[in-house]
Amino acid sequence: MTETDNQALSAAQERTLLRATLENMSQGVAMYDANHHLVTWNERFRVYLEMPDEFLGTDRTFSDYIRYLGERGEFGDADIEVELKRRLSVLDTSHSFERVRPDGMVLEVRRDPVPGGGFIAIYTDITERKQAELAIRKAKEDAESASKVKSAFLANMSHELRTPLNAIIGYSELLAEDAGDRGDTAGLADLEKIGAAGRHLLGLINEILDLSKIEAGKMEVYIEKVVLRTMLDDVKSLVAPLIEKNGNALVIDCPDDIGALRTDLTKLKQCLINLLSNAAKFTKTGTVTLRVSRRDDTDGTPHIAFAVQDSGIGMTEEQIGRLFQAFTQADSSTTRNFGGTGLGLTITKHFVAMLGGTINVTSTPGEGSTFTIDLPDRAGIAPHEDNVIDVDDGMRAASAITVLIVDDDDAVHDILSATLGREGYLLLHARDGAEALTIMRRTPPDVVTLDVQMPKVDGWSVLGIMKSEPELQNIPVVMLTIVDDRNLGFSLGASEFMSKPIDRNRLTALLRKLTSSANNATVLIVDDDADVRNVVKQTVEAAGMKSAEAENGRVALQWLEANTPPALILLDLMMPEMDGFEFLENIRKVERWTDIPTVVLTAKNLSDRERSFLAERTLLVLSKSGQPIGSLGAALSALARRGQAVKPNTKE
Amino acid sequence: MPVKILLVEDNEMNRDMLSRRLLRNGFEVVIAVDGQQAIAMASSENPAIILMDMSLPVIDGWEATRQVKANPATKAIPVIALTAHAMAEDEKKARDAGCDDFDTKPVDIARLVGKINALVGSSS
């Protein structure tokens, strides 16, 4: 056998091997040469793409294939030539995307260039994986809604439990007084036990209610200026009986010039009372010290630390680890020996987090523990600044502005009534969408606050109906919703807004802020103005990043489909073909794109069209949690005035 | 002459308990069962002080307090808000509505009597 024969045979064997490999792959494969002619393919390619045999031949090109698919309707209504152009433009780089075939099969398409020209296309059937992902997402959503139902149930339940419990406690005290008057000491002792057990149960129910409110995101934060000395005196008198019970002494160590802190007074008080009563509970004939100190953060924010130190039994590392979990105390025997619900610290931790602070604990068994709460001054906290409409000084004169509050949650009605009613608004109340519409048609209000989530007819549907009725469509609407921190205030789904002309320094700063690893990250610039794209591109590249450009939303979407998600999108709002609003709506539908930070580039003054878009949707999303009601009142006033300007004849 | 208290409470058992304990402590007690009745009785009965439950039918306690405080004839009458649960927000809400003091149910009768005496003393 000659060397050449050997090689020839090897080549033949290799071909057989390659063919066998191709046919045994669990993916569809098609290979194209440098001229985009189809070179080889496997059976699975034919099956996945349902390619007729007569199509498959080496005289076919990639363009023929794409056009064939397009004509067969695989790309829906999309323009075949646009689809082709988009695919051709990325063939020199490895890329992948997902495509849903008309029969519902989800294909992951991956194309990689091969050495010497040409490329290989690999098709993976990911239908099952996609279905599993959907099932997981659904399960997660179900779990979240179950958690909401649970919280609502607990809140109602707590109320129902408290009413009879009040009677038990009240009548046991009444009888105890009678027993005391009669000198019936045995009866008195028993009645006091009933009362004490009732109060313990009541405390437990109240803490569960607090916790369920926290978990449901319904716990409000009221930031006010807290004069610390006054607050500490108050706390001292409240905990005095608890401190004295175990023969302890309370020492408050606080500089005279400690001053004030902007925070939530009642939550801070509750935290300190929790920590001090814990300290008193676990210390016998010892000392409980509350040490208060002020420091400035690196960025100049004042912080106040409250350290509660006891000389009690202390805890091990392991016990500390379990400390902040609901219903867990340092030791299961703790409840037996020391009482308590095991919820106080959990609630304290939540409150501290809501106030932007931290809580730490150090402890030595047998020597005592120190719990330290560190809270920042919340002076600069004005959430939703970008979305809250400017308010004139005259907003207090809100008299005779009618606000319709639509919410299925009584607590929201109570809170809004308390704050808005005081400011002179005339309030109308509706508990569901249907009732809201009835009231509106009878008495058109100046502003409507609309809960997004309501049973039967939800907030968005009410909004939709309002916008279709001439009598109602000009009434400004504030959508009230619980939104997570990341989306707080950015109702359009954008991360930031930037006005044109572009301030390059601010853009550079934004790039640094929004893209964690600056190097090699890609920034997608979407703007129909080539000059703007150019300026932005230079800035992006000067910051060490790559840029990609799209002249409108549709092109940007195509780019996104064909490429790995960019680190950031810079987006113009007004563009031909597909504008920024539509683009944002589209990317919010695709999960892998929802996390891309988007900076909206907009002219300093919103155009009429932008305004009407915003007015159409009235997307002022305020959060129920963490939203100071003051700014809601401000937004309502401003909206009411805007509404009155729109319909000048309705209010005389 | 005993100090006259207007007790506003819709729950029958709470009303019974509290009125008996107040009577035992030497007060005169008149009763309203909803916010609207409370506003009317604040004028007609001219009580020395009002103990106001907050979740009431017809007109709630916050609104009733606002109306009592908005009427020149009744605005000098001190109002103590009574709520079932000492939620962080409740005290603030009550004070915002114009209440002079705040206590939680079930009441600690000694503490409540202390608060009543402090307010009645200061207003007379």
mmCIF file of C-alpha atoms in Angstrom, chain A residues 381-587:
data_model
loop_
_atom_site.group_PDB
_atom_site.id
_atom_site.type_symbol
_atom_site.label_atom_id
_atom_site.label_comp_id
_atom_site.label_asym_id
_atom_site.label_seq_id
_atom_site.Cartn_x
_atom_site.Cartn_y
_atom_site.Cartn_z
ATOM 1 C CA ILE A 381 -34.647 61.526 50.046
ATOM 2 C CA ALA A 382 -37.199 62.781 47.602
ATOM 3 C CA PRO A 383 -38.096 59.698 45.599
ATOM 4 C CA HIS A 384 -39.441 59.973 42.063
ATOM 5 C CA GLU A 385 -37.870 63.370 41.576
ATOM 6 C CA ASP A 386 -37.777 62.839 37.852
ATOM 7 C CA ASN A 387 -41.452 62.036 37.692
ATOM 8 C CA VAL A 388 -42.993 64.238 40.276
ATOM 9 C CA ILE A 389 -44.492 67.277 38.736
ATOM 10 C CA ASP A 390 -43.225 70.585 40.021
ATOM 11 C CA VAL A 391 -45.484 72.166 42.543
ATOM 12 C CA ASP A 392 -46.158 75.808 43.043
ATOM 13 C CA ASP A 393 -46.026 77.228 46.511
ATOM 14 C CA GLY A 394 -49.752 77.721 46.302
ATOM 15 C CA MET A 395 -50.493 73.994 46.402
ATOM 16 C CA ARG A 396 -51.934 74.204 49.899
ATOM 17 C CA ALA A 397 -54.854 76.014 48.374
ATOM 18 C CA ALA A 398 -56.079 72.740 46.986
ATOM 19 C CA SER A 399 -59.607 73.558 48.085
ATOM 20 C CA ALA A 400 -62.417 72.080 46.091
ATOM 21 C CA ILE A 401 -60.186 69.861 44.001
ATOM 22 C CA THR A 402 -62.017 66.564 43.770
ATOM 23 C CA VAL A 403 -59.913 63.422 43.932
ATOM 24 C CA LEU A 404 -61.422 60.017 43.268
ATOM 25 C CA ILE A 405 -59.478 57.312 45.084
ATOM 26 C CA VAL A 406 -59.875 53.916 43.451
ATOM 27 C CA ASP A 407 -58.377 51.100 45.464
ATOM 28 C CA ASP A 408 -59.565 47.795 46.859
ATOM 29 C CA ASP A 409 -57.348 48.262 49.890
ATOM 30 C CA ASP A 410 -59.004 50.116 52.767
ATOM 31 C CA ALA A 411 -55.616 51.062 54.164
ATOM 32 C CA VAL A 412 -54.879 53.076 51.033
ATOM 33 C CA HIS A 413 -58.176 54.931 51.396
ATOM 34 C CA ASP A 414 -57.377 55.635 55.021
ATOM 35 C CA ILE A 415 -53.886 56.898 54.305
ATOM 36 C CA LEU A 416 -54.927 59.065 51.378
ATOM 37 C CA SER A 417 -57.942 60.377 53.290
ATOM 38 C CA ALA A 418 -55.797 61.314 56.235
ATOM 39 C CA THR A 419 -53.208 63.167 54.196
ATOM 40 C CA LEU A 420 -55.176 64.559 51.274
ATOM 41 C CA GLY A 421 -58.295 65.336 53.275
ATOM 42 C CA ARG A 422 -56.258 67.482 55.631
ATOM 43 C CA GLU A 423 -55.038 69.502 52.685
ATOM 44 C CA GLY A 424 -58.566 70.364 51.716
ATOM 45 C CA TYR A 425 -59.207 67.983 48.855
ATOM 46 C CA LEU A 426 -62.700 66.711 48.354
ATOM 47 C CA LEU A 427 -62.360 62.953 48.280
ATOM 48 C CA LEU A 428 -64.507 60.382 46.522
ATOM 49 C CA HIS A 429 -63.952 56.694 47.182
ATOM 50 C CA ALA A 430 -64.391 53.658 44.969
ATOM 51 C CA ARG A 431 -63.434 50.108 45.930
ATOM 52 C CA ASP A 432 -63.376 48.619 42.438
ATOM 53 C CA GLY A 433 -63.177 49.611 38.806
ATOM 54 C CA ALA A 434 -66.889 49.390 38.063
ATOM 55 C CA GLU A 435 -67.792 51.579 41.017
ATOM 56 C CA ALA A 436 -65.084 54.032 39.975
ATOM 57 C CA LEU A 437 -66.541 54.410 36.490
ATOM 58 C CA THR A 438 -70.061 54.915 37.858
ATOM 59 C CA ILE A 439 -68.855 57.678 40.168
ATOM 60 C CA MET A 440 -66.782 59.316 37.439
ATOM 61 C CA ARG A 441 -69.664 59.453 35.001
ATOM 62 C CA ARG A 442 -71.914 60.981 37.662
ATOM 63 C CA THR A 443 -69.378 63.392 39.188
ATOM 64 C CA PRO A 444 -66.270 63.840 37.045
ATOM 65 C CA PRO A 445 -63.376 64.336 39.508
ATOM 66 C CA ASP A 446 -60.359 66.566 38.873
ATOM 67 C CA VAL A 447 -57.902 63.742 39.452
ATOM 68 C CA VAL A 448 -58.189 59.992 39.823
ATOM 69 C CA THR A 449 -55.779 57.804 41.760
ATOM 70 C CA LEU A 450 -56.012 54.330 40.374
ATOM 71 C CA ASP A 451 -54.708 51.126 41.902
ATOM 72 C CA VAL A 452 -53.152 48.899 39.260
ATOM 73 C CA GLN A 453 -54.106 45.633 40.899
ATOM 74 C CA MET A 454 -57.758 45.266 41.718
ATOM 75 C CA PRO A 455 -60.148 42.340 41.551
ATOM 76 C CA LYS A 456 -62.502 42.095 38.556
ATOM 77 C CA VAL A 457 -61.651 45.230 36.557
ATOM 78 C CA ASP A 458 -58.018 46.218 37.073
ATOM 79 C CA GLY A 459 -56.539 49.694 36.983
ATOM 80 C CA TRP A 460 -55.245 49.503 33.435
ATOM 81 C CA SER A 461 -58.686 48.455 32.158
ATOM 82 C CA VAL A 462 -60.328 51.353 33.990
ATOM 83 C CA LEU A 463 -57.750 53.653 32.428
ATOM 84 C CA GLY A 464 -58.496 52.173 29.006
ATOM 85 C CA ILE A 465 -62.245 52.739 29.410
ATOM 86 C CA MET A 466 -61.661 56.285 30.674
ATOM 87 C CA LYS A 467 -59.523 57.123 27.669
ATOM 88 C CA SER A 468 -62.245 55.912 25.298
ATOM 89 C CA GLU A 469 -64.950 58.137 26.791
ATOM 90 C CA PRO A 470 -64.930 61.826 25.773
ATOM 91 C CA GLU A 471 -66.254 62.904 29.187
ATOM 92 C CA LEU A 472 -63.526 61.087 31.057
ATOM 93 C CA GLN A 473 -60.502 61.059 28.796
ATOM 94 C CA ASN A 474 -59.062 64.367 29.979
ATOM 95 C CA ILE A 475 -59.159 63.531 33.671
ATOM 96 C CA PRO A 476 -55.596 63.114 34.862
ATOM 97 C CA VAL A 477 -54.861 59.733 36.375
ATOM 98 C CA VAL A 478 -52.201 58.738 38.855
ATOM 99 C CA MET A 479 -51.536 55.037 38.721
ATOM 100 C CA LEU A 480 -50.661 53.737 42.146
ATOM 101 C CA THR A 481 -48.638 50.606 42.109
ATOM 102 C CA ILE A 482 -46.101 48.776 44.092
ATOM 103 C CA VAL A 483 -43.007 48.810 41.976
ATOM 104 C CA ASP A 484 -39.646 47.436 42.885
ATOM 105 C CA ASP A 485 -36.744 49.721 43.654
ATOM 106 C CA ARG A 486 -35.070 49.220 40.335
ATOM 107 C CA ASN A 487 -38.071 50.448 38.408
ATOM 108 C CA LEU A 488 -39.070 53.065 40.916
ATOM 109 C CA GLY A 489 -40.152 56.158 39.122
ATOM 110 C CA PHE A 490 -38.950 55.170 35.695
ATOM 111 C CA SER A 491 -42.342 54.617 34.284
ATOM 112 C CA LEU A 492 -41.157 54.235 30.741
ATOM 113 C CA GLY A 493 -38.808 51.467 31.694
ATOM 114 C CA ALA A 494 -35.764 53.633 31.206
ATOM 115 C CA SER A 495 -32.861 53.786 33.607
ATOM 116 C CA GLU A 496 -32.019 57.432 33.074
ATOM 117 C CA PHE A 497 -33.068 60.414 31.083
ATOM 118 C CA MET A 498 -30.649 62.743 29.349
ATOM 119 C CA SER A 499 -31.512 65.853 27.515
ATOM 120 C CA LYS A 500 -30.105 66.923 24.180
ATOM 121 C CA PRO A 501 -27.792 68.515 23.250
ATOM 122 C CA ILE A 502 -25.684 65.797 24.777
ATOM 123 C CA ASP A 503 -23.472 66.821 27.657
ATOM 124 C CA ARG A 504 -20.458 64.598 27.021
ATOM 125 C CA ASN A 505 -19.228 64.677 30.589
ATOM 126 C CA ARG A 506 -22.580 63.591 31.913
ATOM 127 C CA LEU A 507 -22.775 60.860 29.275
ATOM 128 C CA THR A 508 -19.337 59.554 30.255
ATOM 129 C CA ALA A 509 -20.397 59.555 33.891
ATOM 130 C CA LEU A 510 -23.579 57.678 32.996
ATOM 131 C CA LEU A 511 -21.642 55.113 31.003
ATOM 132 C CA ARG A 512 -19.417 54.457 33.988
ATOM 133 C CA LYS A 513 -22.381 54.224 36.299
ATOM 134 C CA LEU A 514 -24.512 51.930 34.187
ATOM 135 C CA THR A 515 -21.949 49.595 32.677
ATOM 136 C CA SER A 516 -20.024 47.728 35.316
ATOM 137 C CA SER A 517 -17.121 46.559 33.142
ATOM 138 C CA ALA A 518 -16.401 49.405 30.807
ATOM 139 C CA ASN A 519 -13.841 47.695 28.625
ATOM 140 C CA ASN A 520 -15.115 45.897 25.565
ATOM 141 C CA ALA A 521 -18.715 46.469 26.540
ATOM 142 C CA THR A 522 -20.955 47.441 23.648
ATOM 143 C CA VAL A 523 -23.241 50.435 23.730
ATOM 144 C CA LEU A 524 -26.144 50.487 21.290
ATOM 145 C CA ILE A 525 -26.926 54.004 20.064
ATOM 146 C CA VAL A 526 -30.432 54.420 18.692
ATOM 147 C CA ASP A 527 -31.065 57.793 17.099
ATOM 148 C CA ASP A 528 -32.224 58.923 13.671
ATOM 149 C CA ASP A 529 -29.902 61.920 13.758
ATOM 150 C CA ALA A 530 -26.492 60.890 12.378
ATOM 151 C CA ASP A 531 -24.796 63.856 14.052
ATOM 152 C CA VAL A 532 -26.073 62.835 17.470
ATOM 153 C CA ARG A 533 -25.006 59.247 16.820
ATOM 154 C CA ASN A 534 -21.568 60.497 15.895
ATOM 155 C CA VAL A 535 -21.101 62.592 19.023
ATOM 156 C CA VAL A 536 -22.321 59.787 21.218
ATOM 157 C CA LYS A 537 -20.179 57.237 19.403
ATOM 158 C CA GLN A 538 -17.021 59.271 19.966
ATOM 159 C CA THR A 539 -17.841 59.656 23.650
ATOM 160 C CA VAL A 540 -18.543 55.957 24.010
ATOM 161 C CA GLU A 541 -15.346 54.974 22.274
ATOM 162 C CA ALA A 542 -13.328 57.503 24.225
ATOM 163 C CA ALA A 543 -14.591 55.732 27.344
ATOM 164 C CA GLY A 544 -13.075 52.491 26.037
ATOM 165 C CA MET A 545 -16.274 50.865 24.858
ATOM 166 C CA LYS A 546 -17.513 49.592 21.543
ATOM 167 C CA SER A 547 -20.521 51.116 19.891
ATOM 168 C CA ALA A 548 -23.216 49.895 17.565
ATOM 169 C CA GLU A 549 -25.669 52.169 15.802
ATOM 170 C CA ALA A 550 -29.276 51.966 14.724
ATOM 171 C CA GLU A 551 -31.252 54.714 13.032
ATOM 172 C CA ASN A 552 -34.623 53.698 14.458
ATOM 173 C CA GLY A 553 -36.311 51.313 16.865
ATOM 174 C CA ARG A 554 -36.914 48.607 14.285
ATOM 175 C CA VAL A 555 -33.263 48.482 13.248
ATOM 176 C CA ALA A 556 -32.287 48.479 16.917
ATOM 177 C CA LEU A 557 -34.577 45.502 17.586
ATOM 178 C CA GLN A 558 -33.036 43.633 14.656
ATOM 179 C CA TRP A 559 -29.579 44.383 15.981
ATOM 180 C CA LEU A 560 -30.608 43.080 19.404
ATOM 181 C CA GLU A 561 -31.939 39.863 17.895
ATOM 182 C CA ALA A 562 -28.713 39.153 16.104
ATOM 183 C CA ASN A 563 -26.259 40.146 18.814
ATOM 184 C CA THR A 564 -25.546 39.432 22.432
ATOM 185 C CA PRO A 565 -27.307 42.019 24.595
ATOM 186 C CA PRO A 566 -25.316 45.257 24.859
ATOM 187 C CA ALA A 567 -24.187 46.756 28.141
ATOM 188 C CA LEU A 568 -26.308 49.810 27.580
ATOM 189 C CA ILE A 569 -28.809 51.337 25.149
ATOM 190 C CA LEU A 570 -28.899 55.069 24.455
ATOM 191 C CA LEU A 571 -32.310 55.804 23.016
ATOM 192 C CA ASP A 572 -33.891 58.712 21.214
ATOM 193 C CA LEU A 573 -37.669 58.953 21.580
ATOM 194 C CA MET A 574 -38.793 60.515 18.309
ATOM 195 C CA MET A 575 -37.724 58.404 15.331
ATOM 196 C CA PRO A 576 -39.292 57.308 12.054
ATOM 197 C CA GLU A 577 -40.576 53.732 11.524
ATOM 198 C CA MET A 578 -40.405 52.736 15.182
ATOM 199 C CA ASP A 579 -40.076 55.357 17.877
ATOM 200 C CA GLY A 580 -38.429 55.052 21.249
ATOM 201 C CA PHE A 581 -41.658 54.408 23.115
ATOM 202 C CA GLU A 582 -42.577 51.489 20.894
ATOM 203 C CA PHE A 583 -39.050 50.192 21.091
ATOM 204 C CA LEU A 584 -39.154 50.262 24.886
ATOM 205 C CA GLU A 585 -42.456 48.435 24.838
ATOM 206 C CA ASN A 586 -40.954 45.800 22.596
ATOM 207 C CA ILE A 587 -37.813 45.187 24.578
#
